[in-house]
Tab-separated table of C-alpha atoms in Angstrom:
chain	number	residue	atom	x	y	z
U	1	MET	CA	-26.093	-11.751	-14.661
U	2	ARG	CA	-25.297	-10.238	-18.182
U	3	HIS	CA	-21.791	-11.071	-19.589
U	4	PHE	CA	-18.881	-8.719	-19.459
U	5	ASP	CA	-19.040	-8.871	-23.247
U	6	GLU	CA	-15.527	-7.385	-23.764
U	7	GLN	CA	-13.810	-10.207	-21.661
U	8	ALA	CA	-12.495	-12.313	-24.639
U	9	PHE	CA	-10.755	-9.441	-26.142
U	10	TYR	CA	-8.975	-8.578	-22.750
U	11	ASN	CA	-8.016	-12.161	-22.153
U	12	LYS	CA	-5.596	-11.493	-25.174
U	13	ARG	CA	-3.758	-8.686	-23.382
U	14	THR	CA	-1.424	-9.936	-20.679
U	15	PHE	CA	0.716	-7.839	-18.309
U	16	GLU	CA	3.642	-9.439	-19.813
U	17	ALA	CA	2.840	-8.030	-23.186
U	18	THR	CA	1.335	-4.655	-22.398
U	19	GLY	CA	1.891	-3.552	-18.871
U	20	TRP	CA	-0.562	-1.378	-17.288
U	21	THR	CA	-1.667	0.163	-20.904
U	22	TYR	CA	-5.216	-1.181	-20.928
U	23	LEU	CA	-5.969	-1.420	-17.241
U	24	GLN	CA	-7.925	2.075	-17.377
U	25	GLU	CA	-9.963	0.630	-20.421
U	26	TYR	CA	-10.803	-2.711	-18.916
U	27	ALA	CA	-12.004	-0.750	-15.825
U	28	VAL	CA	-14.256	1.823	-17.312
U	29	ASP	CA	-15.699	-1.114	-19.461
U	30	PHE	CA	-16.507	-3.073	-16.495
U	31	LEU	CA	-18.034	-0.294	-14.339
U	32	ASP	CA	-19.993	0.621	-17.718
U	33	TRP	CA	-21.252	-3.340	-17.721
U	34	TYR	CA	-21.790	-3.232	-13.809
U	35	GLU	CA	-23.804	-0.103	-13.776
U	36	GLU	CA	-25.939	-1.391	-16.585
U	37	CYS	CA	-26.557	-4.846	-14.724
U	38	LEU	CA	-27.639	-2.817	-11.711
U	39	LYS	CA	-30.792	-1.330	-13.399
U	40	THR	CA	-32.573	-4.619	-13.736
U	41	ALA	CA	-30.543	-6.575	-10.645
U	42	PRO	CA	-32.698	-7.900	-7.857
U	43	LYS	CA	-32.942	-5.826	-4.628
U	44	ARG	CA	-32.038	-6.279	-1.278
U	45	SER	CA	-33.133	-3.981	1.640
U	46	GLY	CA	-30.762	-0.900	2.390
U	47	LYS	CA	-31.778	-1.178	5.910
U	48	ASP	CA	-29.563	-4.491	6.547
U	49	TRP	CA	-27.402	-4.626	3.481
U	50	MET	CA	-24.991	-2.330	1.545
U	51	ILE	CA	-22.923	-2.440	-1.598
U	52	ALA	CA	-19.727	-0.777	-2.448
U	53	HIS	CA	-21.153	0.988	-5.546
U	54	ASP	CA	-23.827	2.730	-3.399
U	55	SER	CA	-21.888	3.290	-0.182
U	56	LEU	CA	-18.804	4.663	-1.253
U	57	SER	CA	-18.428	8.121	-3.343
U	58	LYS	CA	-17.943	7.505	-6.776
U	59	ARG	CA	-14.151	8.275	-6.769
U	60	ASP	CA	-13.787	5.837	-3.950
U	61	PHE	CA	-15.792	3.024	-5.661
U	62	TRP	CA	-13.471	3.612	-8.727
U	63	ARG	CA	-10.265	3.422	-6.908
U	64	ALA	CA	-11.610	0.266	-4.945
U	65	MET	CA	-12.470	-1.404	-8.113
U	66	ARG	CA	-9.559	-0.314	-10.179
U	67	ARG	CA	-7.310	-1.186	-7.327
U	68	GLY	CA	-8.546	-4.832	-6.740
U	69	ILE	CA	-8.625	-5.679	-10.792
U	70	GLY	CA	-4.951	-3.975	-10.739
U	71	ASN	CA	-3.803	-6.109	-8.027
U	72	TYR	CA	-4.928	-9.024	-9.743
U	73	PHE	CA	-3.779	-8.106	-13.303
U	74	ARG	CA	-0.036	-7.678	-11.882
U	75	ALA	CA	-0.171	-10.763	-9.875
U	76	GLN	CA	-1.617	-13.043	-12.388
U	77	GLY	CA	-0.404	-11.591	-15.516
U	78	VAL	CA	-4.134	-11.676	-16.838
U	79	PHE	CA	-7.076	-9.666	-16.740
U	80	PRO	CA	-9.671	-11.376	-14.359
U	81	ASP	CA	-12.225	-13.450	-16.200
U	82	PHE	CA	-15.710	-12.334	-14.690
U	83	ARG	CA	-17.548	-14.245	-17.547
U	84	GLU	CA	-17.390	-17.775	-15.920
U	85	ALA	CA	-15.690	-19.591	-12.913
U	86	ARG	CA	-12.238	-20.450	-14.392
U	87	ASP	CA	-10.081	-19.089	-11.429
U	88	PHE	CA	-10.679	-19.079	-7.620
U	89	THR	CA	-9.353	-15.813	-7.021
U	90	ALA	CA	-10.930	-13.840	-9.875
U	91	MET	CA	-14.372	-15.079	-8.526
U	92	THR	CA	-13.464	-13.953	-4.936
U	93	LEU	CA	-12.236	-10.653	-6.587
U	94	LEU	CA	-15.793	-10.321	-8.486
U	95	ASN	CA	-17.408	-11.071	-5.014
U	96	SER	CA	-15.585	-8.375	-3.319
U	97	ILE	CA	-16.766	-5.857	-5.761
U	98	ILE	CA	-20.110	-6.404	-6.502
U	99	SER	CA	-21.642	-8.699	-3.681
U	100	PRO	CA	-23.853	-6.867	-0.892
U	101	MET	CA	-22.526	-6.868	2.772
U	102	PRO	CA	-24.397	-6.818	5.751
U	103	ARG	CA	-24.566	-3.420	7.671
U	104	VAL	CA	-23.824	-5.361	10.905
U	105	ASN	CA	-20.191	-5.777	9.506
U	106	PRO	CA	-19.136	-9.437	9.182
U	107	ALA	CA	-15.552	-8.524	9.063
U	108	ASP	CA	-15.690	-6.747	12.248
U	109	LYS	CA	-13.914	-9.334	14.678
U	110	LEU	CA	-15.981	-7.748	17.517
U	111	LEU	CA	-19.195	-8.488	15.736
U	112	VAL	CA	-18.323	-11.761	14.346
U	113	GLY	CA	-20.024	-13.775	16.774
U	114	ASP	CA	-23.277	-12.103	15.685
U	115	TYR	CA	-22.957	-14.701	12.765
U	116	ILE	CA	-23.151	-17.642	14.573
U	117	PRO	CA	-26.663	-19.358	14.035
U	118	LYS	CA	-28.561	-19.974	17.222
U	119	GLY	CA	-28.168	-23.930	16.689
U	120	PHE	CA	-24.572	-23.414	17.009
U	121	ARG	CA	-23.998	-21.259	19.731
U	122	THR	CA	-23.252	-24.025	22.363
U	123	LYS	CA	-20.905	-25.688	19.957
U	124	ILE	CA	-18.583	-22.725	18.948
U	125	ARG	CA	-17.868	-19.026	20.185
U	126	PRO	CA	-15.303	-16.451	19.723
U	127	PRO	CA	-12.627	-16.038	22.243
U	128	LYS	CA	-13.563	-14.030	25.252
U	129	VAL	CA	-13.235	-10.460	25.119
U	130	PHE	CA	-11.992	-8.619	28.170
U	131	ALA	CA	-11.929	-4.729	27.118
U	132	ALA	CA	-12.191	-2.927	23.963
U	133	TYR	CA	-11.260	0.785	23.261
U	134	SER	CA	-11.601	3.110	20.584
U	135	ASP	CA	-8.554	4.999	21.888
U	136	ALA	CA	-5.440	2.904	22.277
U	137	ASP	CA	-4.181	5.197	25.246
U	138	ASP	CA	-7.192	3.565	27.163
U	139	LEU	CA	-5.391	-0.041	27.071
U	140	ASP	CA	-4.099	0.180	30.506
U	141	LYS	CA	-7.638	0.797	32.000
U	142	ALA	CA	-8.110	-3.060	31.578
U	143	LYS	CA	-8.662	-4.824	34.899
U	144	LEU	CA	-6.403	-7.878	33.891
U	145	LYS	CA	-5.645	-10.953	36.346
U	146	PRO	CA	-2.329	-12.345	35.977
U	147	GLY	CA	-2.119	-14.492	32.864
U	148	ASN	CA	-1.632	-14.353	29.074
U	149	TYR	CA	-3.665	-12.283	26.757
U	150	VAL	CA	-3.982	-11.225	23.155
U	151	ILE	CA	-4.307	-7.703	21.960
U	152	LYS	CA	-5.802	-7.039	18.510
U	153	SER	CA	-7.529	-4.498	16.331
U	154	ASN	CA	-11.087	-5.396	15.078
U	155	HIS	CA	-10.650	-4.013	11.472
U	156	GLY	CA	-7.186	-5.420	10.331
U	157	SER	CA	-5.057	-7.878	9.408
U	158	THR	CA	-1.977	-9.450	11.209
U	159	HIS	CA	-2.656	-6.905	14.200
U	160	VAL	CA	-1.720	-9.169	17.043
U	161	ILE	CA	0.284	-8.721	20.131
U	162	ARG	CA	0.939	-11.672	22.777
U	163	ALA	CA	0.679	-10.124	26.143
U	164	LYS	CA	1.430	-11.370	29.705
U	165	ALA	CA	-0.308	-9.442	32.964
U	166	PRO	CA	0.847	-7.812	34.770
U	167	ILE	CA	2.013	-5.667	31.950
U	168	SER	CA	4.899	-3.266	32.960
U	169	LYS	CA	4.785	0.356	32.097
U	170	ASP	CA	7.300	0.309	29.470
U	171	LEU	CA	5.569	-2.613	27.809
U	172	MET	CA	2.191	-1.004	27.967
U	173	ALA	CA	3.809	2.161	26.286
U	174	GLU	CA	5.162	0.168	23.392
U	175	TYR	CA	1.727	-1.625	23.033
U	176	LYS	CA	-0.217	1.467	23.201
U	177	GLY	CA	2.184	2.827	20.263
U	178	THR	CA	1.676	-0.265	18.361
U	179	ALA	CA	-2.319	-0.041	18.750
U	180	ALA	CA	-2.128	3.670	17.975
U	181	THR	CA	-0.547	2.811	14.694
U	182	TRP	CA	-3.141	0.005	13.820
U	183	LEU	CA	-6.259	2.548	14.586
U	184	ALA	CA	-4.644	4.982	12.262
U	185	GLY	CA	-4.206	2.809	9.352
U	186	ASP	CA	-7.099	2.038	6.709
U	187	HIS	CA	-6.758	-1.816	5.963
U	188	GLY	CA	-8.168	-2.399	2.456
U	189	THR	CA	-7.233	0.831	1.014
U	190	TYR	CA	-4.965	-0.546	-1.536
U	191	SER	CA	-7.379	-3.325	-2.462
U	192	SER	CA	-10.994	-3.755	-3.099
U	193	GLN	CA	-11.679	-4.551	0.387
U	194	TRP	CA	-14.044	-1.465	0.887
U	195	TRP	CA	-16.179	-2.950	3.681
U	196	TYR	CA	-13.391	-2.168	6.415
U	197	ARG	CA	-13.817	1.352	6.110
U	198	PHE	CA	-17.215	0.851	7.742
U	199	ILE	CA	-15.893	-0.688	11.042
U	200	ASP	CA	-16.003	1.333	14.122
U	201	ARG	CA	-12.237	0.825	14.911
U	202	LYS	CA	-11.134	-0.572	18.349
U	203	VAL	CA	-8.361	-2.189	19.887
U	204	PHE	CA	-9.531	-5.015	22.142
U	205	ILE	CA	-7.871	-7.537	24.685
U	206	GLU	CA	-9.096	-11.323	24.368
U	207	GLU	CA	-8.324	-14.653	25.817
U	208	ASP	CA	-5.161	-16.242	24.735
U	209	LEU	CA	-5.939	-19.743	23.193
U	210	CYS	CA	-2.275	-20.992	23.469
U	211	ARG	CA	-0.968	-22.574	26.696
U	212	SER	CA	2.502	-21.720	26.869
U	213	GLU	CA	4.791	-18.955	25.322
U	214	GLY	CA	5.754	-19.584	21.897
U	215	GLU	CA	2.909	-22.338	21.107
U	216	ILE	CA	0.780	-21.494	17.857
U	217	VAL	CA	-2.779	-22.758	17.768
U	218	PRO	CA	-3.317	-24.052	14.136
U	219	ASP	CA	-5.954	-21.939	12.081
U	220	PHE	CA	-8.879	-23.932	10.462
U	221	LYS	CA	-9.826	-22.106	7.205
U	222	PHE	CA	-12.798	-23.059	5.964
U	223	HIS	CA	-13.477	-21.606	2.375
U	224	CYS	CA	-17.182	-21.636	1.749
U	225	ILE	CA	-19.044	-21.055	-1.718
U	226	ASN	CA	-22.643	-20.588	-2.209
U	227	GLY	CA	-23.574	-22.053	1.088
U	228	LYS	CA	-20.992	-25.299	1.079
U	229	VAL	CA	-17.389	-25.992	2.563
U	230	ALA	CA	-15.328	-26.168	-0.673
U	231	VAL	CA	-11.993	-26.766	1.215
U	232	LEU	CA	-10.480	-26.743	4.707
U	233	GLN	CA	-6.899	-24.999	4.586
U	234	LEU	CA	-5.153	-25.847	7.867
U	235	ASP	CA	-2.464	-23.296	8.604
U	236	VAL	CA	-0.063	-24.838	10.883
U	237	GLY	CA	3.237	-22.912	12.106
U	238	LEU	CA	2.124	-19.486	11.195
U	239	GLY	CA	5.148	-17.097	11.326
U	240	THR	CA	7.682	-19.783	11.589
U	241	GLU	CA	10.001	-21.834	8.976
U	242	ARG	CA	7.661	-24.902	9.615
U	243	ARG	CA	4.385	-23.266	8.028
U	244	ASP	CA	2.411	-25.948	6.562
U	245	ASN	CA	-1.103	-25.547	4.637
U	246	PRO	CA	-2.262	-29.280	4.020
U	247	VAL	CA	-5.807	-28.932	2.917
U	248	PHE	CA	-8.933	-31.028	2.779
U	249	ASP	CA	-12.097	-31.341	1.194
U	250	GLY	CA	-15.666	-30.576	2.645
U	251	ASP	CA	-16.019	-33.967	3.833
U	252	LEU	CA	-12.384	-33.609	5.525
U	253	ASN	CA	-10.693	-35.974	3.309
U	254	TYR	CA	-7.083	-34.915	2.724
U	255	LEU	CA	-6.083	-33.437	-0.743
U	256	PRO	CA	-2.556	-33.996	-2.034
U	257	HIS	CA	-2.595	-30.529	-3.661
U	258	ASP	CA	-1.040	-26.924	-2.794
U	259	PHE	CA	-3.451	-24.317	-2.327
U	260	LEU	CA	-1.906	-20.929	-1.976
U	261	ARG	CA	0.978	-22.003	0.009
U	262	ALA	CA	2.884	-25.545	0.257
U	263	ASN	CA	1.097	-28.469	1.440
U	264	LYS	CA	3.872	-30.460	3.265
U	265	GLY	CA	1.649	-33.534	3.701
U	266	GLU	CA	-1.553	-35.172	5.424
U	267	VAL	CA	-1.908	-34.283	9.001
U	268	ASP	CA	-4.595	-35.882	11.650
U	269	LEU	CA	-7.435	-33.560	12.167
U	270	PRO	CA	-8.291	-33.257	16.068
U	271	LYS	CA	-11.671	-33.881	17.601
U	272	GLY	CA	-14.012	-31.141	16.807
U	273	THR	CA	-13.056	-30.263	13.442
U	274	ASP	CA	-16.335	-31.798	12.006
U	275	ILE	CA	-17.926	-29.349	14.537
U	276	ALA	CA	-16.062	-26.331	12.998
U	277	ARG	CA	-16.778	-27.470	9.558
U	278	ASP	CA	-20.296	-27.421	10.229
U	279	ALA	CA	-20.528	-24.184	11.835
U	280	ALA	CA	-18.688	-22.686	9.009
U	281	ARG	CA	-21.264	-24.093	6.446
U	282	ALA	CA	-24.113	-22.415	8.354
U	283	ILE	CA	-22.318	-19.254	9.079
U	284	SER	CA	-21.493	-19.064	5.363
U	285	LYS	CA	-25.211	-19.299	4.179
U	286	PRO	CA	-25.815	-15.565	3.373
U	287	PHE	CA	-22.537	-15.190	1.254
U	288	PRO	CA	-21.416	-16.335	-2.298
U	289	TYR	CA	-17.901	-16.587	-0.700
U	290	VAL	CA	-16.279	-16.392	2.837
U	291	ARG	CA	-13.418	-17.780	4.481
U	292	VAL	CA	-14.698	-18.974	7.961
U	293	ASP	CA	-11.673	-19.038	10.377
U	294	THR	CA	-11.540	-21.195	13.248
U	295	TYR	CA	-9.382	-22.534	16.121
U	296	VAL	CA	-10.189	-26.290	17.499
U	297	ARG	CA	-8.595	-26.649	21.095
U	298	ASP	CA	-9.416	-30.125	22.876
U	299	GLY	CA	-12.635	-30.626	21.013
U	300	LYS	CA	-13.459	-26.884	21.781
U	301	VAL	CA	-14.403	-24.841	18.706
U	302	PHE	CA	-13.600	-20.942	18.592
U	303	LEU	CA	-14.767	-18.488	15.705
U	304	GLY	CA	-11.888	-16.114	14.851
U	305	GLU	CA	-12.994	-13.951	11.945
U	306	LEU	CA	-14.618	-13.897	8.560
U	307	THR	CA	-12.693	-12.931	5.649
U	308	PHE	CA	-14.221	-12.365	2.399
U	309	LEU	CA	-10.903	-11.731	-0.073
U	310	PRO	CA	-7.882	-13.709	0.834
U	311	ASN	CA	-4.760	-12.319	0.194
U	312	SER	CA	-6.434	-9.111	-1.159
U	313	GLY	CA	-7.238	-11.271	-4.388
U	314	ARG	CA	-3.583	-11.494	-5.650
U	315	ARG	CA	-2.226	-15.037	-4.815
U	316	LYS	CA	-2.476	-17.937	-7.330
U	317	ILE	CA	-3.776	-21.204	-6.820
U	318	ARG	CA	-0.846	-23.284	-6.743
U	319	SER	CA	-2.678	-26.613	-8.021
U	320	PRO	CA	-4.496	-26.417	-11.400
U	321	ALA	CA	-6.745	-29.436	-10.164
U	322	LEU	CA	-7.568	-27.710	-7.039
U	323	ASN	CA	-8.496	-24.533	-8.668
U	324	GLU	CA	-10.758	-26.410	-11.035
U	325	MET	CA	-12.615	-28.005	-8.150
U	326	LEU	CA	-12.753	-24.725	-6.292
U	327	CYS	CA	-14.373	-23.294	-9.367
U	328	SER	CA	-16.905	-25.937	-9.640
U	329	TYR	CA	-18.723	-24.306	-6.420
U	330	PHE	CA	-19.317	-21.022	-8.112
U	331	ASP	CA	-22.464	-22.194	-9.511
U	332	PRO	CA	-23.818	-19.409	-9.787
U	333	ILE	CA	-20.918	-16.976	-9.934
U	334	PRO	CA	-21.377	-13.880	-7.679
U	335	GLN	CA	-24.421	-12.143	-8.872
U	336	VAL	CA	-24.904	-8.194	-9.494
U	337	VAL	CA	-27.500	-7.337	-6.518
U	338	ALA	CA	-28.776	-3.700	-6.191
U	339	ILE	CA	-29.918	-1.929	-2.768
U	340	GLY	CA	-33.515	-0.979	-2.490
U	341	ASP	CA	-35.725	0.564	0.131
């Protein structure tokens, strides 16, 4: 991939010194570079793959690209370095703008099971889905046995309702209203997460992995780069003051570093973590970067979702040493790929 030749020039212009003055200029130069690279880039079949540049209108691609770069610039204080891997978040941002995505959308929570390789389908599965609807008003059509369930959307983030059946008429009306808001929202519009707009939006009801009210099942987030597990980010106590993010390397050795949030210390990894790690590695093979989110419960492994731009490409890596380690996996960095017949 040809270098973005103006990068050294823009690295001298910080957000603190210039504000938004040069964002437009940077975006124009990046687009010129990218479109020049597309002319000679290797091609993938348009039957199975898509890229933002071709799938969006010229105006929408410009907005997605500019917003992604602008979010990074404001949060990090410098323009993203797309010349070489010096910052993990910059590489995930570059990946979000230029890398191809399968037409069977991997970000769709209802399709995520399609990306489990055959050799792992007896070892990991998505939570069971009991019903899925395009209209939130249909939620009460689900024939639910008494018990605990989770209501989600397939196209967004933090869209979660924990529900206990039988559900009263008043609570169901509340759930329908919330779900209707989810379906009306465009997740990723204000970042470069363009692939969400190609998801056929639905609300769905799945099994609850929690055993009791108030329990939070830890989220095992495997950050995979070029087909390798670079880091396991264990998310414990989500939504509480006790939230903790211990991190481990690809061999599941504890790393005493802060990643995107505070690492409060080593914790014991449960049985099944190695299976989750191996499955994440296999799932990640088609992608330059993906975060594979799983849950481990009593040795059983569940696949939650695939994420391609954590925190919308804004958050800094807190540990320079960990950032450097992550960047070592970006060899090569995300490459320009064109779509052909």
